[in-house]
Structure formats: C-alpha cells, structure tokens
Short mmCIF file of C-alpha atoms and ligand atoms in Angstrom, two decimals:
data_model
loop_
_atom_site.label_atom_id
_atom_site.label_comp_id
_atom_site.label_asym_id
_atom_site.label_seq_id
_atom_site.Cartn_x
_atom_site.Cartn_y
_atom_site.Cartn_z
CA UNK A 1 -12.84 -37.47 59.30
CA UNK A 2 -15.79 -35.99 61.26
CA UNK A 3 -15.77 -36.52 64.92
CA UNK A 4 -19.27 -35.93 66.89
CA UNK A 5 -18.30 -33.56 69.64
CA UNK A 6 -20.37 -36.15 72.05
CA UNK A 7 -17.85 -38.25 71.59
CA UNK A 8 -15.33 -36.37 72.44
CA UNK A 9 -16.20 -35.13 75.86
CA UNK A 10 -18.81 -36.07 77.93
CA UNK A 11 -22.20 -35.47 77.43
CA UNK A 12 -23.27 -32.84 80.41
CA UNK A 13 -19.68 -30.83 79.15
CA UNK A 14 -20.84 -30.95 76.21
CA UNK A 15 -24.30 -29.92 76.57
CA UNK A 16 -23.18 -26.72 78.49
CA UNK A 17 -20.29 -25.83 76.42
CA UNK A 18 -23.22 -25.92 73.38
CA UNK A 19 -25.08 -23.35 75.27
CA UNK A 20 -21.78 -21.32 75.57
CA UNK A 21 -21.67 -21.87 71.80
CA UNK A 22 -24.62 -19.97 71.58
CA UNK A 23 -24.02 -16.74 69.15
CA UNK A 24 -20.95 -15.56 69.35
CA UNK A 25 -19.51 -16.29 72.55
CA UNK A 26 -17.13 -18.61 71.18
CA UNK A 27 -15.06 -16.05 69.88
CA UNK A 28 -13.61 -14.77 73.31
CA UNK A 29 -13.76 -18.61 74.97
CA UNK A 30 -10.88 -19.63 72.02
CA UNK A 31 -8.31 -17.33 73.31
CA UNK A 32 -8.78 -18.85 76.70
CA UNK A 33 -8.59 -22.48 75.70
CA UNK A 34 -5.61 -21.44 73.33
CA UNK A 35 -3.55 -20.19 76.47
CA UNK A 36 -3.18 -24.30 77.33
CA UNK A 37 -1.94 -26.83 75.08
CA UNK A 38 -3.14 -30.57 75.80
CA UNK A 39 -4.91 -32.29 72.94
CA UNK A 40 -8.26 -32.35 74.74
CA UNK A 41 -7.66 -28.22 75.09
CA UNK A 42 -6.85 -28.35 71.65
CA UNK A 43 -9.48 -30.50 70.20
CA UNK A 44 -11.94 -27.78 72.24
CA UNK A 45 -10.69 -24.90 69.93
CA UNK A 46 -11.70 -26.80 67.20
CA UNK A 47 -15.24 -27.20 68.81
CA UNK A 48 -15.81 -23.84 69.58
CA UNK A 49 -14.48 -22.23 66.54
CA UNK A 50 -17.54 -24.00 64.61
CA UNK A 51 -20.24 -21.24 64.89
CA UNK A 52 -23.39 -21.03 65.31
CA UNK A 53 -25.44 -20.04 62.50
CA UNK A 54 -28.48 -20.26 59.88
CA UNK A 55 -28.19 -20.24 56.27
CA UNK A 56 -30.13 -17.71 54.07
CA UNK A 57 -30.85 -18.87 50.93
CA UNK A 58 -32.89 -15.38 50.18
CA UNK A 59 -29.42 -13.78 49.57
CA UNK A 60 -27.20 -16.59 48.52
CA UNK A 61 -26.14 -17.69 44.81
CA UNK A 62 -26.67 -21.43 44.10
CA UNK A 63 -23.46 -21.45 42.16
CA UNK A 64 -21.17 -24.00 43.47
CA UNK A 65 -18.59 -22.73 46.15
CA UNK A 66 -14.96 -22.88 45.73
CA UNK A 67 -12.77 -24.92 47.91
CA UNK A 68 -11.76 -24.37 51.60
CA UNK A 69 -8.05 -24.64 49.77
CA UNK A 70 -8.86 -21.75 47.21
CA UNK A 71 -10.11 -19.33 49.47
CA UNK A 72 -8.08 -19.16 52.42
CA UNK A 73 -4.74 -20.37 49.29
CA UNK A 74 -4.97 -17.61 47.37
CA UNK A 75 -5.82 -14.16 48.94
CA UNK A 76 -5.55 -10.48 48.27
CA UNK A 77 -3.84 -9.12 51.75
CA UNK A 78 -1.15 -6.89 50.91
CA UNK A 79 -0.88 -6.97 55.16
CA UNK A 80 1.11 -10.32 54.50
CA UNK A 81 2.55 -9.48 50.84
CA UNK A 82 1.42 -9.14 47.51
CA UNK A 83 1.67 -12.57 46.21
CA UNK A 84 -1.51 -14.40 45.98
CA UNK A 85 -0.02 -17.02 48.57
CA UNK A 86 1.72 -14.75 50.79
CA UNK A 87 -1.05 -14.49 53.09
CA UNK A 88 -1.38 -18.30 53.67
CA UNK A 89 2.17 -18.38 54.70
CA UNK A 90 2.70 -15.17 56.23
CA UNK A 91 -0.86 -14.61 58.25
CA UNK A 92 0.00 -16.74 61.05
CA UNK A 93 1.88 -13.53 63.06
CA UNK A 94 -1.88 -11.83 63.56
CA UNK A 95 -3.27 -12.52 66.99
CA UNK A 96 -7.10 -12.39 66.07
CA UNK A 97 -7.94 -12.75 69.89
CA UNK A 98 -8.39 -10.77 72.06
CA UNK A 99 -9.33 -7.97 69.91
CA UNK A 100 -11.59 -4.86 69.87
CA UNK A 101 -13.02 -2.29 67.52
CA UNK A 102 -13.50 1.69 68.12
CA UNK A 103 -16.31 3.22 66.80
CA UNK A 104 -16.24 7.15 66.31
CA UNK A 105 -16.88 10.02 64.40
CA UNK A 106 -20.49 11.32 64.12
CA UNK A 107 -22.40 8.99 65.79
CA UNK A 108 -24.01 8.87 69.46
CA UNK A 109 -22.77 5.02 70.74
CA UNK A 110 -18.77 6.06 70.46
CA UNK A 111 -16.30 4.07 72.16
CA UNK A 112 -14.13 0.80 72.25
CA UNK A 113 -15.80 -2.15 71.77
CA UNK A 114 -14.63 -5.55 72.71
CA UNK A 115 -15.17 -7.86 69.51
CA UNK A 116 -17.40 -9.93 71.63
CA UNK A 117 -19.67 -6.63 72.65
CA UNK A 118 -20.07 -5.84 69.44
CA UNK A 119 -21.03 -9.13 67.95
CA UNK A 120 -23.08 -10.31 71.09
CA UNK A 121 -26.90 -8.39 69.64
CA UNK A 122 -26.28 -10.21 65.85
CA UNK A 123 -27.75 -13.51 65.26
CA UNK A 124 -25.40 -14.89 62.44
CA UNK A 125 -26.16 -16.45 59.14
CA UNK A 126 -24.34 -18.12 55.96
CA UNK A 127 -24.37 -15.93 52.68
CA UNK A 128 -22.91 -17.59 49.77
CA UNK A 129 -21.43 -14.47 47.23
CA UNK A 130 -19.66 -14.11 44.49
CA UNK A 131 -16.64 -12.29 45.49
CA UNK A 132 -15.36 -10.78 42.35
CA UNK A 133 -11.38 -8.84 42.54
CA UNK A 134 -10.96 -6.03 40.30
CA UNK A 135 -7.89 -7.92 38.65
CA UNK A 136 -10.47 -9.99 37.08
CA UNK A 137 -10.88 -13.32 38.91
CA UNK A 138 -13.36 -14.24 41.36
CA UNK A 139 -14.81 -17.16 43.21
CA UNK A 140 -17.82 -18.33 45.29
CA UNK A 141 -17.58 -17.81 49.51
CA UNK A 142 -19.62 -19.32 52.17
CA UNK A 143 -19.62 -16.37 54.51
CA UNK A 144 -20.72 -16.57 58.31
CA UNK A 145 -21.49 -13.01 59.25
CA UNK A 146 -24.55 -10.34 59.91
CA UNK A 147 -26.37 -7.23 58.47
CA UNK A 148 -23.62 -4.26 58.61
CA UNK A 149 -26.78 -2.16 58.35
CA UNK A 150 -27.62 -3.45 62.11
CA UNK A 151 -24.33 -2.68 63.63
CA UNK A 152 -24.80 0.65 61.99
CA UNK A 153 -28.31 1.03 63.37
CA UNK A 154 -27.09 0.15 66.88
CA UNK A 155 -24.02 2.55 66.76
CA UNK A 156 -26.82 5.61 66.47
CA UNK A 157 -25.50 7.65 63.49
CA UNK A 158 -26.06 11.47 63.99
CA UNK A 159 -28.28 13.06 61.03
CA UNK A 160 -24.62 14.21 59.68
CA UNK A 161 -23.01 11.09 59.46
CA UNK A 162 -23.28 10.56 55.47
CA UNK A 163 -20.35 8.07 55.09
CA UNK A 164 -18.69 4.93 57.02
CA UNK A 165 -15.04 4.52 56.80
CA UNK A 166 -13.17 1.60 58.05
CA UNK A 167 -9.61 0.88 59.20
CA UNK A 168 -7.48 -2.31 59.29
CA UNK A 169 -5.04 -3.11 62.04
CA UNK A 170 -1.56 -1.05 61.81
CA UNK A 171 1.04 -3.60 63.25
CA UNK A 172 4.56 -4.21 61.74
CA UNK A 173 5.08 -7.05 64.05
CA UNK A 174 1.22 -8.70 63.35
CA UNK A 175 1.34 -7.67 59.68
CA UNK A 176 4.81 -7.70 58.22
CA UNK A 177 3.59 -6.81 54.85
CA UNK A 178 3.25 -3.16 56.25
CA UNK A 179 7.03 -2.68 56.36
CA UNK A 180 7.07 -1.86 52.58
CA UNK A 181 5.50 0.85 50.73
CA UNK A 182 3.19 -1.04 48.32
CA UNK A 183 0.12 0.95 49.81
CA UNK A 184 -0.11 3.62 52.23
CA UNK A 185 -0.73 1.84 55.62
CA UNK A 186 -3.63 1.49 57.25
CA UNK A 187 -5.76 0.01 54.95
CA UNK A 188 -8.93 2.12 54.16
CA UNK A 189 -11.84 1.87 52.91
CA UNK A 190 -15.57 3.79 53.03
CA UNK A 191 -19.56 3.15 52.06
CA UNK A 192 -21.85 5.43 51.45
CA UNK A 193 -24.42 5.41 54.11
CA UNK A 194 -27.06 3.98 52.15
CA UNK A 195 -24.45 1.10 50.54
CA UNK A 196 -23.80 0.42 54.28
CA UNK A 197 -27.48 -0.19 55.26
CA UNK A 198 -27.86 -2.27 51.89
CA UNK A 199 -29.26 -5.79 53.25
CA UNK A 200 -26.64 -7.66 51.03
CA UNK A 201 -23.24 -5.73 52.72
CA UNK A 202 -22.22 -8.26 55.73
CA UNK A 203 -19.66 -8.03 58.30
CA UNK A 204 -18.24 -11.59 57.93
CA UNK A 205 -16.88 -13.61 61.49
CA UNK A 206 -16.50 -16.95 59.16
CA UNK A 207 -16.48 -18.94 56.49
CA UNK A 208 -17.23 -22.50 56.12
CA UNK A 209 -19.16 -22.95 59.07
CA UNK A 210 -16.14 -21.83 60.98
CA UNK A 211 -14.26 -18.75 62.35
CA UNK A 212 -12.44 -16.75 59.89
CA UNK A 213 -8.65 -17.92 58.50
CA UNK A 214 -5.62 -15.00 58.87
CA UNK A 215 -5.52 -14.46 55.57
CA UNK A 216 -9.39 -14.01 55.26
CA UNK A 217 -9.37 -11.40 57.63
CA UNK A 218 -9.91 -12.43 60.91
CA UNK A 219 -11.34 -11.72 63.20
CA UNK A 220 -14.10 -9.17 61.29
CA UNK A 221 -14.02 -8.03 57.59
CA UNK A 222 -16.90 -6.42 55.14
CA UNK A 223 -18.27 -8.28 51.88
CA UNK A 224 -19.99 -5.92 49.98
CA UNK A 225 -20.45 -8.14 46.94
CA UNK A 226 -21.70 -5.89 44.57
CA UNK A 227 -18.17 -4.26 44.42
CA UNK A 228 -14.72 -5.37 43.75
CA UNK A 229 -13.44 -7.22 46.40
CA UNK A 230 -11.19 -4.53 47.46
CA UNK A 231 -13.66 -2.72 48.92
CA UNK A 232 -14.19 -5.69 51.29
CA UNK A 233 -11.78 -4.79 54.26
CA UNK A 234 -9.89 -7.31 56.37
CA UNK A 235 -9.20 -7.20 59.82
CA UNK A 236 -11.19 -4.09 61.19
CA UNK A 237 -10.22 -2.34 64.19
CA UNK A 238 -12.02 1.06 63.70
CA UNK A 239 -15.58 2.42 62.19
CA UNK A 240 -15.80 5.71 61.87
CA UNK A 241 -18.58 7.81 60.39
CA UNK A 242 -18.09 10.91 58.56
CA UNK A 243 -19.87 13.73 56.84
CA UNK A 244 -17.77 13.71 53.92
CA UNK A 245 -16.31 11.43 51.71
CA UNK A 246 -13.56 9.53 52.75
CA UNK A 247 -9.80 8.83 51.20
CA UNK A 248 -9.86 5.11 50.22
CA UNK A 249 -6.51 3.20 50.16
CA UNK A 250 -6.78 2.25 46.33
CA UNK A 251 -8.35 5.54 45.21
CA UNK A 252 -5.02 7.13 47.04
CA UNK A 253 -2.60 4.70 45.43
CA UNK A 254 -3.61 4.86 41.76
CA UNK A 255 -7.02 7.27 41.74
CA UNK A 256 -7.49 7.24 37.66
CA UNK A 257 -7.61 3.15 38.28
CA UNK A 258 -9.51 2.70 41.19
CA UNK A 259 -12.27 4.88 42.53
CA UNK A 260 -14.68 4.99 45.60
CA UNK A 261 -17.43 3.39 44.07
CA UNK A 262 -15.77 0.26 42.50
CA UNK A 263 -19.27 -1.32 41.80
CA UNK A 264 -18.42 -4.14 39.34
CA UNK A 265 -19.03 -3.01 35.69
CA UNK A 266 -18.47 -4.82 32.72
CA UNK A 267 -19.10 -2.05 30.41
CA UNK A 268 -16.25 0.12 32.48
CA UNK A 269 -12.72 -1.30 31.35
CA UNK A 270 -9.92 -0.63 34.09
CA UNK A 271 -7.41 1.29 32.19
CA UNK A 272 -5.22 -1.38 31.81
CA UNK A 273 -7.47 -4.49 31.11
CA UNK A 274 -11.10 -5.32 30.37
CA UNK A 275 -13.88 -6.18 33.16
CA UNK A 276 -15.87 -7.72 30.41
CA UNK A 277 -14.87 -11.29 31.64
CA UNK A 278 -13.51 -12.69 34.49
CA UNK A 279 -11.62 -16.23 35.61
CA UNK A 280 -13.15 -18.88 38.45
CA UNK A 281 -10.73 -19.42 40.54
CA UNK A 282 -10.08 -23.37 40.77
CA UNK A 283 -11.32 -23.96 36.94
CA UNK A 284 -8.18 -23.15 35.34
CA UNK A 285 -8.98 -23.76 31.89
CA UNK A 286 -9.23 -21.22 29.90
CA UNK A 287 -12.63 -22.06 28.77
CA UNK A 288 -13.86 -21.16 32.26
CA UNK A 289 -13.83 -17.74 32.01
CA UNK A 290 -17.08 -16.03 31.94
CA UNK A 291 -18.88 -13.06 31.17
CA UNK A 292 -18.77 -10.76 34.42
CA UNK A 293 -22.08 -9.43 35.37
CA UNK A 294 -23.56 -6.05 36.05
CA UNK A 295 -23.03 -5.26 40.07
CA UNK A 296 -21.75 -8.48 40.55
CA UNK A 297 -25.01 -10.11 39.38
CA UNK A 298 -26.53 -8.21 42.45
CA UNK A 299 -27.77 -5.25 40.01
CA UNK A 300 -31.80 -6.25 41.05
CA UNK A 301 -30.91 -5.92 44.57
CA UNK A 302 -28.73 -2.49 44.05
CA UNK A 303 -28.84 -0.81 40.67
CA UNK A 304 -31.41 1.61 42.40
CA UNK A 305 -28.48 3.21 44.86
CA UNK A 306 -27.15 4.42 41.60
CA UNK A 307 -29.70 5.91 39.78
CA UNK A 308 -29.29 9.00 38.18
CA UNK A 309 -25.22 8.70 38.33
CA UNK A 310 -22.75 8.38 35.71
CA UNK A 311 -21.17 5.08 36.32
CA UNK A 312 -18.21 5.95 34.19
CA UNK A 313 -17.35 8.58 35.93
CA UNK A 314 -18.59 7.41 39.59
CA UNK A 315 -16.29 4.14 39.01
N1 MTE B 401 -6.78 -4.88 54.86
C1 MTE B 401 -6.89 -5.38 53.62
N2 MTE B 401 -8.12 -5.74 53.18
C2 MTE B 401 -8.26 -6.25 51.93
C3 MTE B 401 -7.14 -6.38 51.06
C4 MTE B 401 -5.87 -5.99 51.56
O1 MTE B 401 -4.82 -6.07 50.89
N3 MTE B 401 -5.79 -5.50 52.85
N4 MTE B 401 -7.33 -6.85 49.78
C5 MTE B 401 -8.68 -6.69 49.19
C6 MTE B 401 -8.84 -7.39 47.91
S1 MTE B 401 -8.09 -6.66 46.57
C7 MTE B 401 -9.63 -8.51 47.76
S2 MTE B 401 -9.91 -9.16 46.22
C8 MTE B 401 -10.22 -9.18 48.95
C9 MTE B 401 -9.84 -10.65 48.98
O2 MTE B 401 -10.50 -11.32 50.02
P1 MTE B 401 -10.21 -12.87 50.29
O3 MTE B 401 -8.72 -13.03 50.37
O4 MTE B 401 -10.89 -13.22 51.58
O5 MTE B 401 -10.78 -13.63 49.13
O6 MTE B 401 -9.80 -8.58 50.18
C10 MTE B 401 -9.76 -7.16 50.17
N5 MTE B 401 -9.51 -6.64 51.50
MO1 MO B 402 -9.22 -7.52 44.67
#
C-alpha cells in the first residue's frame, strides 16, 4: 500500500518537512525522530528515509533489477556472518545514526566528518549496476548515491596521494560477526587513484529510493561495478589516502585467490572455479546462468585504466 505523505500530516508540515528533505538532510533528522516512538513519529521515519534523488540513465543498465527481498536477503557481510542470510538476521545490532567518517593520510581537508557534512555538497542520483561477487553470482541494484571522484576532489589530495584505502566499522557489540577469525578485522579495501575518480565508482546512501538496509551497508558503502563486489566496502568509517599500495582484506586472507585489482574477468579463472559464467540471483534455474562479461560489461567505460597491464597477473 502507498500512502501520499499529504495525507498523512498536514499540508504546511508537510511542505516544510519536504524542504528539510532536501539532499541529504534526512539522514541526521531519522535519528532524532527514532529517539520517540508514537506511530505518527514512526510513520515520519519512513517519510524521511525516502531520499531525494534523480535517476541517470547515462550510467545505468536497462536489465531488470532484482527484488527489494534479494538484495537486502542475501548479502555478503562477513560483519554479521558468513551465511548468505546472516546479515538479514544479524544486521539489526549496527546503529547507522549518528555516525561520522575520518578522512586522513595525504590529503589537505583531514579531519572527522559528520556523515551529514560530508554528504551535504553531493546532489544524489539512482545508478542501476550489475553487482557481480567473485563466487560467481550477481544481481541488478538500484543504488542512491554520488560521484566518489567528488568527495575525493573536495578532500584535496596532495600530489602524493596515489591510492584511497577505506575502512569498515570495528565493533564487536555493532558487528558480532567480528568475534571470529574468518577475516582479519577491519575490513579493507583500496582504489587506485584514477579507479577512484572513475565516473562509474559511487558512494551509495540507498537503494530503492530509500536509505540503505544493515546488511547493505549502511549508512555509506562503495560500488565500483566493474570489480567483484568485494571490493565494494560496507559501512565506512575512514578514507585514507596513501602513496603506496594498500593491504586489502581479501588479498591478506587468501592473496593467490584474490588480488587488488579484482576487475571482473572471464578469461581469468579463480583458482578454484571458473568466472566464465555466472548465476542471477532470483532466477534459480539453471538455465539462467549467463556468460559473465569483460569488466562487468563496463569494459567501454574502463578497459582504458588498464592498458598496457597484464590482467592475469594484475588480477
Ligand atoms: N565490510 C564489508 N564489506 C563488504 C563485504 C564484507 O563482508 N564486509 N562483503 C563484500 C562482498 S564479497 C560483496 S559480494 C558485496 C555484497 O554487497 P550486497 O550485500 O549489498 O549485495 O559486499 C562487499 N562488501
Ligand atoms: Mo562477493
């Protein structure tokens, strides 16, 4: 059932909260309405948590999208556990709000941003991407997010900086997942300066019109949808840029398996399975899989950050 926000409070409320709406602001005002519990307080949440934002069709695929119940029903967030609905069930214990990001390293606008400072400057927009996991599966997201190569721009990185490395939240009470050794905790993960200022790689703030789910990776997470979807971080609370190349969690774990660049590449098997073809989640048949493509099918867009390297080798 939709209900109109108009007719749910009355129309002047309404009309100013829709200016509050504007950009991002939302964000911050749904940790302030969550403090109080009535229905009406509750029903405002919901209102605010629908974002504001424009759809580009420029850099989305027309492929149809999976469901709202696939993507935030089966996740990769070894935060929450390593089963595919772990996350769904577990996710609940992270506070997305209030929540703030430090920036560091070499570049000139250092410090700790609120998540509403940093967002405030970025007009948001819907990307639709294949998001394709190195285990072979993949599905279609309707991201709400903005140009990481903007942030990046803002945050003034010195003529050293030649990498950005991000860091996930470290909290055994928010993310009970971290109590075991699966991975080395925080979660970690790096671009190449140029990969970051690539027009496709988004922060995302949403998906399906609204603010990220938990188990998506609230409340800020990369897509970089050229790669394998483990390069896409969750739940960011640091950017740091570096000179030199950073350790990445799954190039730690298992580096002959997983490397830095993890650009999807059919013609590069991972050493224990193909990446020739890959399953949609939500078509279960076997019949659905389908060939994977070059880059993700983004190889127009990025193939040229690449030139010159051994892909084999640079996997
Ligand atoms: N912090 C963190 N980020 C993470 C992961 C994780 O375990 N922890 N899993 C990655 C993997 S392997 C994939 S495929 C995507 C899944 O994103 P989704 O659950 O939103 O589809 O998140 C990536 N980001
Ligand atoms: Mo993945």
């Amino acid at each position: 059932m939709r209900i109109r926000p108009s007719e749910i409070t009355p129309e002047p409320v309404y009309r100013s909260r829709r200016e509050f709406l504007a950009g991002i602001a939302g964000l911050g005002a749904a940790a302030a309405f969550a403090q109080t519990s009535s229905a009406e307080q509750v029903m405002n949440v919901m209102l605010i948590e629908r974002l504001q934002y424009k759809h580009n069709a420029r850099y989305s695929t027309t492929e149809a999208a999976n469901s709202l119940a696939d993507i935030t029903g089966y996740n990769n967030f070894y935060e929450f556990g390593t089963g595919k609905d772990d996350p769904a069930r577990n996710a609940g214990s992270l506070r997305p709000r209030p929540w703030s990001v430090v920036v560091d390293g070499e570049c000139e606008d250092k410090g700790r941003y609120t998540l509403e400072d940093l967002l405030k400057p970025h007009a948001l927009e819907e990307r639709i991407y294949r998001l394709r996991c190195v285990e072979a599966w993949s599905m279609v997201i309707p991201w709400v997010g903005f140009p990481l190569g903007d942030l990046v721009k803002r945050l003034k990185p010195t003529s050293r900086a030649k990498y950005v490395e991000f860091t996930t939240l470290m909290d055994l009470k928010q993310m009970p997942g971290q109590r075991s050794h699966v991975l080395d905790w925080p979660y970690l993960e790096a671009l190449r300066m140029d990969e970051a200022m690539h027009p496709l790689a988004i922060l995302a703030v949403g998906l399906y019109g609204k603010v990220l789910p938990n188990q998506n990776g609230a409340p800020l997470r990369l897509v970089v949808p050229w790669k394998y979807g483990f390069k896409s971080i969750k739940s960011i609370v640091r950017i740091r840029f570096t000179e030199r190349m950073p350790a990445t969690t799954w190039a730690l774990s298992a580096p002959s398996e997983y490397g830095f660049y993890a650009n999807v590449n059919p013609e590069v098997d991972h050493p224990r399975w193909s990446q020739k073809r890959e399953r949609r989640i939500g078509s279960d048949s076997f019949l659905s899989r389908q060939p994977t493509a070059k880059f993700n099918g983004y190889a127009a867009e990025v193939a040229s950050l690449y030139s010159g390297m051994d892909l084999a080798r640079n996997f």
